[in-house]
Short mmCIF file of C-alpha atoms in Angstrom, two decimals:
data_model
loop_
_atom_site.label_atom_id
_atom_site.label_comp_id
_atom_site.label_asym_id
_atom_site.label_seq_id
_atom_site.Cartn_x
_atom_site.Cartn_y
_atom_site.Cartn_z
CA UNK A 1 -5.51 37.68 -40.77
CA UNK A 2 -5.80 34.24 -39.27
CA UNK A 3 -3.64 35.11 -36.89
CA UNK A 4 -4.43 38.16 -35.23
CA UNK A 5 -7.90 36.38 -35.17
CA UNK A 6 -6.30 33.80 -33.02
CA UNK A 7 -4.32 36.71 -30.95
CA UNK A 8 -7.15 38.20 -29.86
CA UNK A 9 -8.96 35.11 -28.85
CA UNK A 10 -9.26 35.45 -24.35
CA UNK A 11 -9.06 32.01 -23.40
CA UNK A 12 -5.40 30.19 -24.93
CA UNK A 13 -6.28 26.99 -24.98
CA UNK A 14 -3.89 24.11 -25.59
CA UNK A 15 -5.59 23.60 -29.04
CA UNK A 16 -5.57 27.34 -29.80
CA UNK A 17 -1.74 27.79 -28.92
CA UNK A 18 -0.76 25.05 -31.34
CA UNK A 19 -2.93 26.54 -33.95
CA UNK A 20 -1.22 29.60 -33.35
CA UNK A 21 2.08 28.12 -33.46
CA UNK A 22 1.30 26.60 -36.78
CA UNK A 23 0.56 29.61 -38.11
CA UNK A 24 3.42 31.60 -37.52
CA UNK A 25 5.58 28.67 -38.15
CA UNK A 26 3.59 29.03 -41.80
CA UNK A 27 3.99 32.85 -41.95
CA UNK A 28 7.81 32.36 -41.14
CA UNK A 29 7.80 30.06 -44.36
CA UNK A 30 5.87 31.32 -46.63
CA UNK A 31 7.14 35.04 -46.08
CA UNK A 32 10.89 35.37 -47.50
CA UNK A 33 9.38 33.49 -50.29
CA UNK A 34 7.00 35.92 -51.43
CA UNK A 35 8.88 39.34 -49.88
CA UNK A 36 12.02 40.63 -49.83
CA UNK A 37 14.47 43.50 -47.99
CA UNK A 38 13.01 46.20 -46.78
CA UNK A 39 8.78 44.81 -46.60
CA UNK A 40 10.17 41.77 -45.35
CA UNK A 41 11.77 43.57 -42.47
CA UNK A 42 8.26 45.06 -41.67
CA UNK A 43 6.47 42.07 -42.12
CA UNK A 44 8.24 40.21 -39.96
CA UNK A 45 8.38 42.93 -36.97
CA UNK A 46 4.61 44.81 -37.59
CA UNK A 47 2.80 41.52 -38.30
CA UNK A 48 4.39 38.64 -36.37
CA UNK A 49 6.51 40.19 -33.86
CA UNK A 50 5.11 43.09 -32.62
CA UNK A 51 1.20 41.39 -32.02
CA UNK A 52 2.86 38.32 -30.66
CA UNK A 53 4.48 40.66 -28.03
CA UNK A 54 1.71 42.90 -27.68
CA UNK A 55 -0.58 39.97 -26.82
CA UNK A 56 1.58 38.52 -24.47
CA UNK A 57 2.73 35.53 -26.47
CA UNK A 58 6.91 36.42 -25.50
CA UNK A 59 7.89 32.40 -26.26
CA UNK A 60 6.22 32.45 -29.45
CA UNK A 61 8.00 35.83 -30.53
CA UNK A 62 11.02 34.92 -29.46
CA UNK A 63 10.82 32.27 -31.83
CA UNK A 64 10.67 34.88 -34.28
CA UNK A 65 14.15 36.48 -33.49
CA UNK A 66 16.45 34.04 -35.75
CA UNK A 67 14.41 34.49 -38.99
CA UNK A 68 14.36 38.40 -38.42
CA UNK A 69 18.04 38.30 -37.26
CA UNK A 70 18.89 36.25 -40.63
CA UNK A 71 16.53 39.19 -42.69
CA UNK A 72 18.10 41.93 -40.86
CA UNK A 73 21.69 40.77 -42.65
CA UNK A 74 20.56 42.15 -45.74
CA UNK A 75 20.53 45.92 -44.09
CA UNK A 76 23.27 48.17 -43.84
CA UNK A 77 24.58 51.55 -43.04
CA UNK A 78 22.39 54.05 -41.06
CA UNK A 79 19.06 52.16 -41.71
CA UNK A 80 20.30 49.19 -40.16
CA UNK A 81 21.07 50.81 -37.15
CA UNK A 82 17.57 52.70 -37.34
CA UNK A 83 15.98 49.30 -37.61
CA UNK A 84 17.86 47.71 -34.85
CA UNK A 85 17.16 50.46 -32.21
CA UNK A 86 13.53 50.64 -33.56
CA UNK A 87 13.14 46.55 -32.76
CA UNK A 88 15.37 46.70 -29.49
CA UNK A 89 12.80 49.69 -28.25
CA UNK A 90 9.85 47.09 -29.49
CA UNK A 91 11.47 43.93 -27.47
CA UNK A 92 12.11 46.69 -24.23
CA UNK A 93 9.61 48.03 -23.83
CA UNK A 94 7.23 44.82 -24.74
CA UNK A 95 9.21 42.41 -22.76
CA UNK A 96 10.08 45.18 -19.36
CA UNK A 97 6.55 44.28 -19.22
CA UNK A 98 6.75 40.08 -19.84
CA UNK A 99 9.70 40.57 -17.04
CA UNK A 100 7.51 41.87 -14.59
CA UNK A 101 4.57 39.62 -15.04
CA UNK A 102 6.20 36.55 -15.73
CA UNK A 103 8.14 36.97 -11.72
CA UNK A 104 5.07 38.27 -10.23
CA UNK A 105 2.34 35.07 -11.24
CA UNK A 106 4.71 32.56 -12.24
CA UNK A 107 6.23 30.32 -9.27
CA UNK A 108 9.23 29.61 -12.29
CA UNK A 109 9.29 33.14 -13.56
CA UNK A 110 13.23 32.80 -13.19
CA UNK A 111 13.22 30.32 -15.76
CA UNK A 112 11.19 32.17 -17.77
CA UNK A 113 13.41 35.18 -17.53
CA UNK A 114 16.59 33.45 -18.46
CA UNK A 115 14.54 32.00 -21.08
CA UNK A 116 13.85 35.66 -22.28
CA UNK A 117 16.99 36.98 -21.64
CA UNK A 118 19.29 34.72 -23.21
CA UNK A 119 16.93 34.77 -26.41
CA UNK A 120 17.65 38.27 -26.52
CA UNK A 121 21.12 38.01 -25.89
CA UNK A 122 22.28 34.86 -28.61
CA UNK A 123 20.22 37.74 -30.75
CA UNK A 124 22.22 40.48 -30.24
CA UNK A 125 25.43 37.97 -30.76
CA UNK A 126 24.06 36.66 -33.94
CA UNK A 127 23.13 40.41 -35.27
CA UNK A 128 26.83 41.51 -34.26
CA UNK A 129 28.55 38.41 -35.61
CA UNK A 130 26.74 39.28 -38.91
CA UNK A 131 27.77 42.67 -38.94
CA UNK A 132 31.41 42.51 -38.21
CA UNK A 133 31.50 39.81 -41.14
CA UNK A 134 30.83 43.33 -43.34
CA UNK A 135 33.20 45.76 -42.18
CA UNK A 136 34.28 48.19 -39.54
CA UNK A 137 30.90 50.61 -39.84
CA UNK A 138 28.42 47.94 -40.44
CA UNK A 139 29.70 46.79 -36.76
CA UNK A 140 29.16 50.57 -35.63
CA UNK A 141 26.24 50.52 -37.20
CA UNK A 142 24.95 47.21 -35.74
CA UNK A 143 26.51 47.94 -31.73
CA UNK A 144 24.73 51.31 -31.90
CA UNK A 145 21.33 49.34 -32.67
CA UNK A 146 21.28 47.26 -30.48
CA UNK A 147 22.33 49.42 -27.34
CA UNK A 148 19.02 49.98 -25.90
CA UNK A 149 18.45 46.08 -25.73
CA UNK A 150 22.08 45.70 -24.15
CA UNK A 151 20.97 48.15 -21.45
CA UNK A 152 18.29 46.69 -20.58
CA UNK A 153 19.67 43.49 -20.34
CA UNK A 154 22.66 44.41 -18.82
CA UNK A 155 22.58 48.61 -17.76
CA UNK A 156 24.38 51.21 -18.35
CA UNK A 157 27.68 49.63 -17.09
CA UNK A 158 27.51 47.43 -20.03
CA UNK A 159 28.05 50.08 -22.66
CA UNK A 160 31.41 51.40 -20.52
CA UNK A 161 32.56 47.90 -20.38
CA UNK A 162 31.78 47.84 -24.51
CA UNK A 163 33.41 51.23 -25.32
CA UNK A 164 36.35 49.78 -23.55
CA UNK A 165 37.09 46.48 -24.73
CA UNK A 166 37.01 48.44 -28.61
CA UNK A 167 38.97 50.82 -26.93
CA UNK A 168 41.35 48.30 -26.42
CA UNK A 169 40.69 46.44 -29.27
CA UNK A 170 41.23 49.85 -31.54
CA UNK A 171 44.93 50.33 -30.58
CA UNK A 172 45.90 47.39 -32.47
CA UNK A 173 44.05 48.36 -35.80
CA UNK A 174 46.72 50.52 -36.34
CA UNK A 175 49.21 47.79 -36.25
CA UNK A 176 47.72 45.65 -38.33
#
């Protein structure tokens, strides 16, 4: 509730930003101790990531992604793909607006865009690396889940490149 109250404040002073950061860090530390599984994922997405993104605190929201990707490692199968897909759509919808706002209003907008892009890329790579350790089908579900984010970052050509890479690697799978 304190986090939501801080997010509702119109004037983002340095003091409020520090309090907000401390509140997010506290929630990230305590949530895994109090929740697990789907409840933890829901809490992190619905009560941390989404409100931060909606309120325009993209950098603080992106700081939630590493903890969220660790939490998502426990998910598997189609449910994993669905959760990642919903999360990808949230990031695309909210950060797409942030890209435009940052580059339009900030003289250093390109730096902000690269930071957001870098965080999203690191998120995708970490998810795929964790999924690849859990087998072929988990990898397929992980790839399917983050396709909207991949397309937003690199366009539809990225999916074609990914498919070509899988086809080339797949030809060698029967040899092993």
